[in-house]
Amino acid sequence: MVLNYIWIGFFIVAFIVAAAKLLFWGDTTIFTELVNATFSSSKTAFEISLGLTGILSLWLGIMKIGENSGLIRALSRWLSPVLSKLFPDIPKGHPVIGSMFMNISANMLGLDNAATPLGLKAMKELQELNPQKDTASNPMIMFLVMNTSGLMLIPITIMVYRAQMGAAQPTDVFIPILLSTLTSTLVGITVVSISQRIRMFTKGTLLFLLGLAVFFAGIIYLFVTFPQEQVNIYSTLVANILLFSVIIWFILSGIRKKINVFDSFVDGAKDGFTTAVRIIPYLVAFLVGIAVFRTSGAMDMIVNGIEWFFNAVGIDTSFVGALPTALMKSLSGSGANGLMIDAMKEYGADSFVGRTSSVVRGASDTTFYTLAVYFGSVGISKTRNAVSCGLIADFSGIIAAILFSYLFFY
């Protein structure tokens, strides 16, 4: 229901703003631009889905090998003591625990191409446990918010963009991004836990969070002590070695269990095409809505209004140039990337706005895109409080990114 209102709102606001531009400013091209935006975004949605087909087939095939060899079930048993605290409705040792772990791990390494199919696999398994097939279950909401909060250890894509835009030290945003994305993830998990009445702060959970904090501290220490020019090389190398090692690990597990590895892969890969086709309508709907909202100029009006407000109350507005990236981030990942690059081009990659845009982009993931793809793949139409919890995590990530940017760069 929330998605329905938001989607309708995109079009109504876009129409009102466009009509005002036509009537009061004589902009005779605005409606042409809106129609062109619907065509181009529809094409983009199809291309994204088509591009996902091969990747989905690859990773769903690999996951099928792990499923048939028993590796996923073994991972589930190992991880149950930790993840069962956040997902109390999932039976202990259920294979979906392993699938969720693989997805979260891929996200943390910044491996988007691997994370999406692994997440869709996990969502499909969660749907099998879901008693109401059209309504998001508690574990689905928790899993989705963990994805939208975008906990990421290695923001390699952002650092590459910064290098391309001429940043003197492309990795200088690493620690602020790490702290911001950790903030959004903890806030997202806490909000969902409160809404689902999950006892989050048990002894086991606190020990896990302490271990996570120590792990993050170690990562930060390594990146601070490495020569700046080597950080991108090492982070990319480590991520790709881990990714390929996972593929080999799954194949070897199949060989050890004496299953037909090739047939298992093909059997799992068959689901890649049907899953990609299933998400096309959802992607078209949201990307078109986002495109008309942005093209109408409604987003620019929001940014200008925020700048006026902060000026009126006497608060520094140096961060406002990064707000378009922050607002777009919840709607479209590629759109946010484009606005981040625009900010670095206009203000400079090493400017406060350029750095803040980069930190904001890495603070969390794209809520509406993730929602459309993940819930659309299993036919969920009633999202309950998934949108509000995801947006709260998003908002906390934006606030943290701005504050950490002031702390590190201002």
Short mmCIF file of C-alpha atoms in Angstrom, two decimals:
data_model
loop_
_atom_site.label_atom_id
_atom_site.label_comp_id
_atom_site.label_asym_id
_atom_site.label_seq_id
_atom_site.Cartn_x
_atom_site.Cartn_y
_atom_site.Cartn_z
CA MET A 1 0.00 0.00 0.00
CA VAL A 2 2.84 2.41 0.85
CA LEU A 3 4.53 1.68 -2.48
CA ASN A 4 1.24 2.40 -4.23
CA TYR A 5 0.95 5.86 -2.65
CA ILE A 6 4.62 6.69 -3.29
CA TRP A 7 4.39 5.64 -6.94
CA ILE A 8 1.21 7.65 -7.51
CA GLY A 9 2.83 10.56 -5.71
CA PHE A 10 5.75 10.61 -8.16
CA PHE A 11 3.37 11.18 -11.07
CA ILE A 12 1.06 13.66 -9.35
CA VAL A 13 3.92 15.83 -8.10
CA ALA A 14 5.64 15.64 -11.50
CA PHE A 15 2.43 16.75 -13.26
CA ILE A 16 1.82 19.65 -10.84
CA VAL A 17 5.40 20.93 -11.17
CA ALA A 18 5.38 20.53 -14.96
CA ALA A 19 2.02 22.29 -15.27
CA ALA A 20 3.33 25.17 -13.14
CA LYS A 21 6.41 25.48 -15.37
CA LEU A 22 4.20 25.60 -18.46
CA LEU A 23 1.64 28.07 -17.11
CA PHE A 24 3.86 30.45 -15.14
CA TRP A 25 7.26 30.17 -16.83
CA GLY A 26 6.20 29.28 -20.36
CA ASP A 27 8.28 26.09 -20.49
CA THR A 28 6.75 24.46 -23.58
CA THR A 29 9.18 21.54 -23.63
CA ILE A 30 8.62 20.17 -20.13
CA PHE A 31 5.88 17.68 -21.06
CA THR A 32 7.92 16.48 -24.03
CA GLU A 33 10.81 15.86 -21.64
CA LEU A 34 8.52 13.96 -19.27
CA VAL A 35 7.24 11.68 -22.03
CA ASN A 36 10.78 11.09 -23.30
CA ALA A 37 11.81 10.23 -19.74
CA THR A 38 9.10 7.54 -19.54
CA PHE A 39 10.35 5.95 -22.77
CA SER A 40 14.04 6.04 -21.84
CA SER A 41 13.49 4.76 -18.29
CA SER A 42 11.29 1.91 -19.55
CA LYS A 43 14.09 0.91 -21.90
CA THR A 44 16.61 1.15 -19.06
CA ALA A 45 14.46 -1.09 -16.83
CA PHE A 46 14.32 -3.76 -19.53
CA GLU A 47 18.06 -3.50 -20.18
CA ILE A 48 18.79 -3.89 -16.46
CA SER A 49 16.60 -6.99 -16.27
CA LEU A 50 18.15 -8.40 -19.43
CA GLY A 51 21.63 -7.70 -18.11
CA LEU A 52 20.78 -9.53 -14.90
CA THR A 53 19.79 -12.71 -16.73
CA GLY A 54 23.30 -14.06 -17.26
CA ILE A 55 24.49 -13.08 -13.78
CA LEU A 56 21.38 -14.57 -12.19
CA SER A 57 21.84 -17.81 -14.11
CA LEU A 58 25.50 -18.03 -13.05
CA TRP A 59 24.96 -17.50 -9.35
CA LEU A 60 21.72 -19.44 -9.05
CA GLY A 61 23.55 -22.31 -10.73
CA ILE A 62 26.45 -22.05 -8.24
CA MET A 63 23.99 -21.89 -5.34
CA LYS A 64 22.22 -25.01 -6.64
CA ILE A 65 25.54 -26.88 -6.47
CA GLY A 66 25.92 -25.75 -2.86
CA GLU A 67 22.36 -26.79 -2.12
CA ASN A 68 22.70 -30.28 -3.62
CA SER A 69 26.10 -30.84 -2.00
CA GLY A 70 24.82 -29.88 1.44
CA LEU A 71 27.18 -26.91 1.75
CA ILE A 72 24.37 -24.37 2.14
CA ARG A 73 22.79 -26.44 4.90
CA ALA A 74 26.18 -26.69 6.66
CA LEU A 75 26.60 -22.89 6.45
CA SER A 76 23.12 -22.51 7.90
CA ARG A 77 24.00 -24.68 10.90
CA TRP A 78 27.20 -22.72 11.54
CA LEU A 79 25.50 -19.33 11.31
CA SER A 80 22.24 -20.16 13.06
CA PRO A 81 23.42 -19.05 16.55
CA VAL A 82 24.03 -15.53 15.23
CA LEU A 83 21.40 -14.94 12.55
CA SER A 84 18.64 -16.76 14.44
CA LYS A 85 18.59 -13.80 16.87
CA LEU A 86 17.65 -11.44 14.03
CA PHE A 87 15.41 -13.98 12.26
CA PRO A 88 13.56 -15.83 15.05
CA ASP A 89 10.77 -16.95 12.69
CA ILE A 90 13.18 -18.98 10.53
CA PRO A 91 13.66 -22.62 11.67
CA LYS A 92 17.17 -23.24 12.99
CA GLY A 93 19.48 -24.68 10.38
CA HIS A 94 17.18 -23.81 7.45
CA PRO A 95 19.14 -23.42 4.15
CA VAL A 96 17.93 -19.83 3.72
CA ILE A 97 20.36 -18.79 6.47
CA GLY A 98 23.25 -19.82 4.24
CA SER A 99 21.77 -17.98 1.24
CA MET A 100 21.32 -14.80 3.26
CA PHE A 101 24.88 -15.04 4.56
CA MET A 102 26.22 -15.33 1.01
CA ASN A 103 24.21 -12.27 -0.05
CA ILE A 104 25.30 -10.16 2.93
CA SER A 105 28.94 -11.18 2.38
CA ALA A 106 28.79 -10.17 -1.29
CA ASN A 107 27.28 -6.80 -0.33
CA MET A 108 29.99 -6.19 2.26
CA LEU A 109 32.65 -6.80 -0.38
CA GLY A 110 30.95 -4.39 -2.81
CA LEU A 111 30.16 -7.22 -5.26
CA ASP A 112 26.79 -5.96 -6.49
CA ASN A 113 26.64 -8.33 -9.46
CA ALA A 114 26.96 -11.32 -7.15
CA ALA A 115 24.84 -9.91 -4.29
CA THR A 116 21.62 -9.43 -6.29
CA PRO A 117 21.16 -13.02 -7.51
CA LEU A 118 22.16 -14.37 -4.10
CA GLY A 119 19.60 -12.06 -2.50
CA LEU A 120 16.89 -13.16 -4.93
CA LYS A 121 17.70 -16.76 -4.10
CA ALA A 122 17.33 -16.01 -0.39
CA MET A 123 14.07 -14.12 -0.98
CA LYS A 124 12.64 -17.09 -2.89
CA GLU A 125 13.46 -19.39 0.03
CA LEU A 126 11.94 -16.92 2.49
CA GLN A 127 8.78 -16.90 0.38
CA GLU A 128 8.55 -20.69 0.76
CA LEU A 129 8.36 -20.15 4.54
CA ASN A 130 5.90 -17.28 4.20
CA PRO A 131 2.30 -18.24 5.16
CA GLN A 132 0.82 -15.19 3.36
CA LYS A 133 2.26 -15.21 -0.15
CA ASP A 134 1.23 -11.65 -1.06
CA THR A 135 2.45 -10.09 2.21
CA ALA A 136 6.03 -9.50 3.35
CA SER A 137 6.94 -11.67 6.34
CA ASN A 138 9.03 -10.50 9.30
CA PRO A 139 12.22 -12.22 8.06
CA MET A 140 11.70 -10.71 4.58
CA ILE A 141 11.51 -7.21 6.03
CA MET A 142 14.61 -7.68 8.18
CA PHE A 143 16.54 -9.14 5.24
CA LEU A 144 15.44 -6.35 2.89
CA VAL A 145 16.41 -3.60 5.34
CA MET A 146 19.82 -5.23 5.85
CA ASN A 147 20.23 -5.00 2.06
CA THR A 148 18.98 -1.43 1.69
CA SER A 149 21.21 -0.22 4.53
CA GLY A 150 24.07 -1.42 2.32
CA LEU A 151 26.76 -2.46 4.84
CA MET A 152 29.91 -2.39 2.68
CA LEU A 153 33.53 -2.97 3.65
CA ILE A 154 35.11 -2.03 0.33
CA PRO A 155 33.42 0.82 -1.63
CA ILE A 156 35.60 0.09 -4.66
CA THR A 157 33.20 1.56 -7.26
CA ILE A 158 33.09 4.93 -5.52
CA MET A 159 36.87 5.02 -5.15
CA VAL A 160 37.28 4.20 -8.85
CA TYR A 161 34.90 7.05 -9.80
CA ARG A 162 36.91 9.41 -7.61
CA ALA A 163 40.15 8.33 -9.27
CA GLN A 164 38.62 8.92 -12.70
CA MET A 165 37.51 12.40 -11.64
CA GLY A 166 41.05 13.33 -10.62
CA ALA A 167 40.93 13.00 -6.83
CA ALA A 168 44.40 13.35 -5.29
CA GLN A 169 43.59 10.54 -2.82
CA PRO A 170 40.60 8.53 -4.11
CA THR A 171 40.52 6.43 -0.94
CA ASP A 172 40.20 9.34 1.50
CA VAL A 173 36.43 8.69 1.73
CA PHE A 174 36.91 5.07 2.82
CA ILE A 175 36.65 5.53 6.60
CA PRO A 176 33.71 8.01 6.50
CA ILE A 177 31.80 5.64 4.18
CA LEU A 178 32.55 2.69 6.47
CA LEU A 179 31.30 4.56 9.54
CA SER A 180 28.22 5.89 7.70
CA THR A 181 27.14 2.53 6.28
CA LEU A 182 27.69 0.88 9.68
CA THR A 183 25.43 3.53 11.23
CA SER A 184 22.63 3.00 8.68
CA THR A 185 22.82 -0.78 9.12
CA LEU A 186 22.68 -0.66 12.93
CA VAL A 187 19.79 1.83 12.83
CA GLY A 188 17.91 -0.29 10.27
CA ILE A 189 18.34 -3.50 12.27
CA THR A 190 17.34 -1.72 15.50
CA VAL A 191 14.18 -0.20 13.97
CA VAL A 192 13.05 -3.54 12.53
CA SER A 193 13.87 -5.32 15.80
CA ILE A 194 11.74 -2.85 17.75
CA SER A 195 8.83 -3.14 15.31
CA GLN A 196 9.02 -6.97 15.38
CA ARG A 197 9.71 -7.08 19.15
CA ILE A 198 12.96 -8.97 18.68
CA ARG A 199 15.22 -9.12 21.72
CA MET A 200 18.27 -7.75 20.00
CA PHE A 201 20.58 -6.96 22.89
CA THR A 202 21.22 -10.42 24.26
CA LYS A 203 24.63 -11.65 25.36
CA GLY A 204 25.23 -13.45 22.05
CA THR A 205 24.20 -10.45 19.96
CA LEU A 206 26.35 -8.04 21.96
CA LEU A 207 29.36 -10.35 21.56
CA PHE A 208 28.68 -10.48 17.82
CA LEU A 209 28.47 -6.68 17.60
CA LEU A 210 31.69 -6.39 19.61
CA GLY A 211 33.41 -8.79 17.21
CA LEU A 212 32.05 -6.80 14.27
CA ALA A 213 33.39 -3.57 15.76
CA VAL A 214 36.84 -5.13 16.24
CA PHE A 215 36.76 -6.43 12.65
CA PHE A 216 35.86 -3.00 11.29
CA ALA A 217 38.58 -1.41 13.39
CA GLY A 218 41.09 -3.82 11.87
CA ILE A 219 39.93 -3.02 8.33
CA ILE A 220 40.18 0.72 9.04
CA TYR A 221 43.68 0.29 10.49
CA LEU A 222 44.87 -1.65 7.43
CA PHE A 223 43.50 0.93 5.00
CA VAL A 224 45.01 3.79 6.97
CA THR A 225 48.48 2.19 7.04
CA PHE A 226 48.49 1.07 3.38
CA PRO A 227 49.98 3.47 0.82
CA GLN A 228 47.06 5.32 -0.77
CA GLU A 229 47.92 4.26 -4.32
CA GLN A 230 47.84 0.58 -3.32
CA VAL A 231 44.50 0.53 -1.52
CA ASN A 232 42.39 0.22 -4.70
CA ILE A 233 44.66 -2.52 -6.05
CA TYR A 234 44.59 -4.57 -2.85
CA SER A 235 40.87 -4.14 -2.17
CA THR A 236 39.93 -5.17 -5.72
CA LEU A 237 42.34 -8.10 -5.63
CA VAL A 238 41.04 -9.38 -2.28
CA ALA A 239 37.40 -9.04 -3.34
CA ASN A 240 37.95 -10.92 -6.61
CA ILE A 241 40.05 -13.66 -4.97
CA LEU A 242 37.30 -14.21 -2.38
CA LEU A 243 34.61 -14.24 -5.04
CA PHE A 244 36.36 -16.78 -7.26
CA SER A 245 37.31 -18.83 -4.19
CA VAL A 246 33.61 -19.12 -3.33
CA ILE A 247 32.90 -20.52 -6.82
CA ILE A 248 35.72 -23.07 -6.49
CA TRP A 249 34.63 -23.93 -2.93
CA PHE A 250 31.08 -24.73 -4.08
CA ILE A 251 32.31 -26.82 -7.03
CA LEU A 252 34.73 -28.78 -4.83
CA SER A 253 31.97 -29.42 -2.30
CA GLY A 254 29.90 -30.94 -5.11
CA ILE A 255 32.82 -33.11 -6.22
CA ARG A 256 33.41 -34.26 -2.63
CA LYS A 257 29.76 -35.26 -2.26
CA LYS A 258 29.94 -37.01 -5.68
CA ILE A 259 27.00 -35.13 -7.20
CA ASN A 260 26.71 -34.25 -10.89
CA VAL A 261 28.09 -30.72 -10.61
CA PHE A 262 27.31 -29.71 -14.19
CA ASP A 263 23.69 -30.90 -14.09
CA SER A 264 23.18 -29.19 -10.73
CA PHE A 265 24.52 -25.93 -12.15
CA VAL A 266 22.25 -26.11 -15.22
CA ASP A 267 19.25 -26.96 -13.07
CA GLY A 268 19.81 -23.88 -10.90
CA ALA A 269 20.69 -21.62 -13.84
CA LYS A 270 17.29 -22.27 -15.44
CA ASP A 271 15.70 -20.11 -12.77
CA GLY A 272 17.85 -17.13 -13.81
CA PHE A 273 15.81 -16.31 -16.91
CA THR A 274 12.39 -16.66 -15.27
CA THR A 275 13.47 -14.53 -12.31
CA ALA A 276 14.82 -11.78 -14.59
CA VAL A 277 11.56 -11.72 -16.59
CA ARG A 278 9.47 -11.65 -13.42
CA ILE A 279 11.05 -8.43 -12.13
CA ILE A 280 10.67 -6.43 -15.39
CA PRO A 281 7.20 -4.97 -14.61
CA TYR A 282 8.30 -3.84 -11.14
CA LEU A 283 11.46 -2.21 -12.45
CA VAL A 284 9.59 -0.45 -15.27
CA ALA A 285 7.02 0.90 -12.81
CA PHE A 286 9.52 2.39 -10.38
CA LEU A 287 12.14 3.62 -12.81
CA VAL A 288 9.46 5.45 -14.83
CA GLY A 289 8.04 7.02 -11.66
CA ILE A 290 11.50 8.12 -10.51
CA ALA A 291 12.36 9.47 -13.97
CA VAL A 292 9.31 11.73 -14.26
CA PHE A 293 9.79 12.98 -10.69
CA ARG A 294 13.39 13.93 -11.40
CA THR A 295 12.77 15.32 -14.92
CA SER A 296 9.93 17.57 -13.74
CA GLY A 297 12.34 19.43 -11.46
CA ALA A 298 10.59 18.35 -8.25
CA MET A 299 13.84 17.08 -6.77
CA ASP A 300 15.60 20.39 -7.46
CA MET A 301 12.77 22.19 -5.68
CA ILE A 302 13.19 19.96 -2.61
CA VAL A 303 16.95 20.63 -2.51
CA ASN A 304 16.42 24.39 -2.89
CA GLY A 305 13.82 24.33 -0.13
CA ILE A 306 16.20 22.53 2.23
CA GLU A 307 18.95 25.05 1.47
CA TRP A 308 16.56 27.96 2.16
CA PHE A 309 15.51 26.41 5.48
CA PHE A 310 19.05 25.89 6.76
CA ASN A 311 20.05 29.38 5.66
CA ALA A 312 17.05 30.76 7.54
CA VAL A 313 18.02 29.06 10.81
CA GLY A 314 21.69 29.97 10.41
CA ILE A 315 23.14 26.49 9.81
CA ASP A 316 26.05 25.98 7.42
CA THR A 317 24.83 24.89 3.97
CA SER A 318 28.12 23.68 2.48
CA PHE A 319 26.66 20.17 2.27
CA VAL A 320 23.67 21.16 0.14
CA GLY A 321 25.52 20.49 -3.12
CA ALA A 322 25.63 16.81 -2.10
CA LEU A 323 21.88 16.59 -1.38
CA PRO A 324 20.82 15.62 -4.94
CA THR A 325 23.01 12.51 -4.61
CA ALA A 326 21.54 11.83 -1.15
CA LEU A 327 17.94 12.11 -2.32
CA MET A 328 18.47 10.15 -5.52
CA LYS A 329 20.30 7.37 -3.68
CA SER A 330 17.07 5.94 -2.23
CA LEU A 331 15.47 5.94 -5.68
CA SER A 332 18.12 4.89 -8.19
CA GLY A 333 21.70 3.67 -7.83
CA SER A 334 22.73 4.66 -11.35
CA GLY A 335 21.04 8.04 -10.94
CA ALA A 336 22.90 8.61 -7.67
CA ASN A 337 26.19 7.65 -9.35
CA GLY A 338 25.50 10.19 -12.09
CA LEU A 339 24.73 12.96 -9.60
CA MET A 340 27.82 12.08 -7.56
CA ILE A 341 29.98 12.40 -10.68
CA ASP A 342 28.24 15.68 -11.57
CA ALA A 343 29.02 17.03 -8.08
CA MET A 344 32.70 16.09 -8.42
CA LYS A 345 32.79 17.62 -11.91
CA GLU A 346 31.16 20.88 -10.82
CA TYR A 347 32.82 21.39 -7.42
CA GLY A 348 35.95 19.23 -7.78
CA ALA A 349 36.63 15.69 -6.59
CA ASP A 350 38.61 16.94 -3.59
CA SER A 351 36.13 19.66 -2.65
CA PHE A 352 33.92 19.31 0.42
CA VAL A 353 30.84 18.74 -1.76
CA GLY A 354 32.66 16.23 -3.96
CA ARG A 355 33.80 14.20 -0.98
CA THR A 356 30.45 14.48 0.82
CA SER A 357 28.63 13.26 -2.31
CA SER A 358 30.90 10.22 -2.37
CA VAL A 359 30.34 9.47 1.32
CA VAL A 360 26.58 9.91 1.00
CA ARG A 361 26.49 7.58 -2.02
CA GLY A 362 28.22 4.84 -0.05
CA ALA A 363 26.25 5.28 3.17
CA SER A 364 23.40 2.94 2.16
CA ASP A 365 21.86 1.23 -0.84
CA THR A 366 18.88 2.05 -3.09
CA THR A 367 15.73 1.31 -1.10
CA PHE A 368 13.12 1.44 -3.85
CA TYR A 369 15.18 -0.42 -6.44
CA THR A 370 15.95 -3.20 -3.95
CA LEU A 371 12.33 -3.30 -2.86
CA ALA A 372 11.04 -3.52 -6.42
CA VAL A 373 13.50 -6.24 -7.45
CA TYR A 374 13.41 -8.41 -4.31
CA PHE A 375 9.69 -8.25 -3.54
CA GLY A 376 8.78 -8.24 -7.23
CA SER A 377 10.69 -11.49 -7.79
CA VAL A 378 8.36 -13.35 -5.40
CA GLY A 379 5.13 -11.44 -6.02
CA ILE A 380 4.91 -9.53 -2.74
CA SER A 381 2.37 -6.70 -3.05
CA LYS A 382 1.82 -5.85 0.64
CA THR A 383 5.13 -4.58 1.96
CA ARG A 384 3.95 -3.68 5.49
CA ASN A 385 6.58 -1.44 7.12
CA ALA A 386 9.48 -2.45 4.86
CA VAL A 387 9.51 0.94 3.09
CA SER A 388 9.41 3.02 6.27
CA CYS A 389 12.12 0.95 7.99
CA GLY A 390 14.30 1.09 4.87
CA LEU A 391 13.88 4.86 4.57
CA ILE A 392 14.71 5.37 8.26
CA ALA A 393 17.96 3.45 7.71
CA ASP A 394 18.56 5.54 4.56
CA PHE A 395 17.93 8.81 6.37
CA SER A 396 20.23 7.87 9.26
CA GLY A 397 22.93 6.99 6.72
CA ILE A 398 22.56 10.40 5.02
CA ILE A 399 22.76 12.26 8.34
CA ALA A 400 25.78 10.18 9.42
CA ALA A 401 27.49 10.74 6.05
CA ILE A 402 27.08 14.52 6.30
CA LEU A 403 28.29 14.62 9.92
CA PHE A 404 31.29 12.37 9.24
CA SER A 405 32.13 14.46 6.16
CA TYR A 406 32.22 17.60 8.32
CA LEU A 407 34.36 15.73 10.85
CA PHE A 408 36.89 14.44 8.31
CA PHE A 409 36.92 17.04 5.52
CA TYR A 410 35.54 20.44 6.62
#
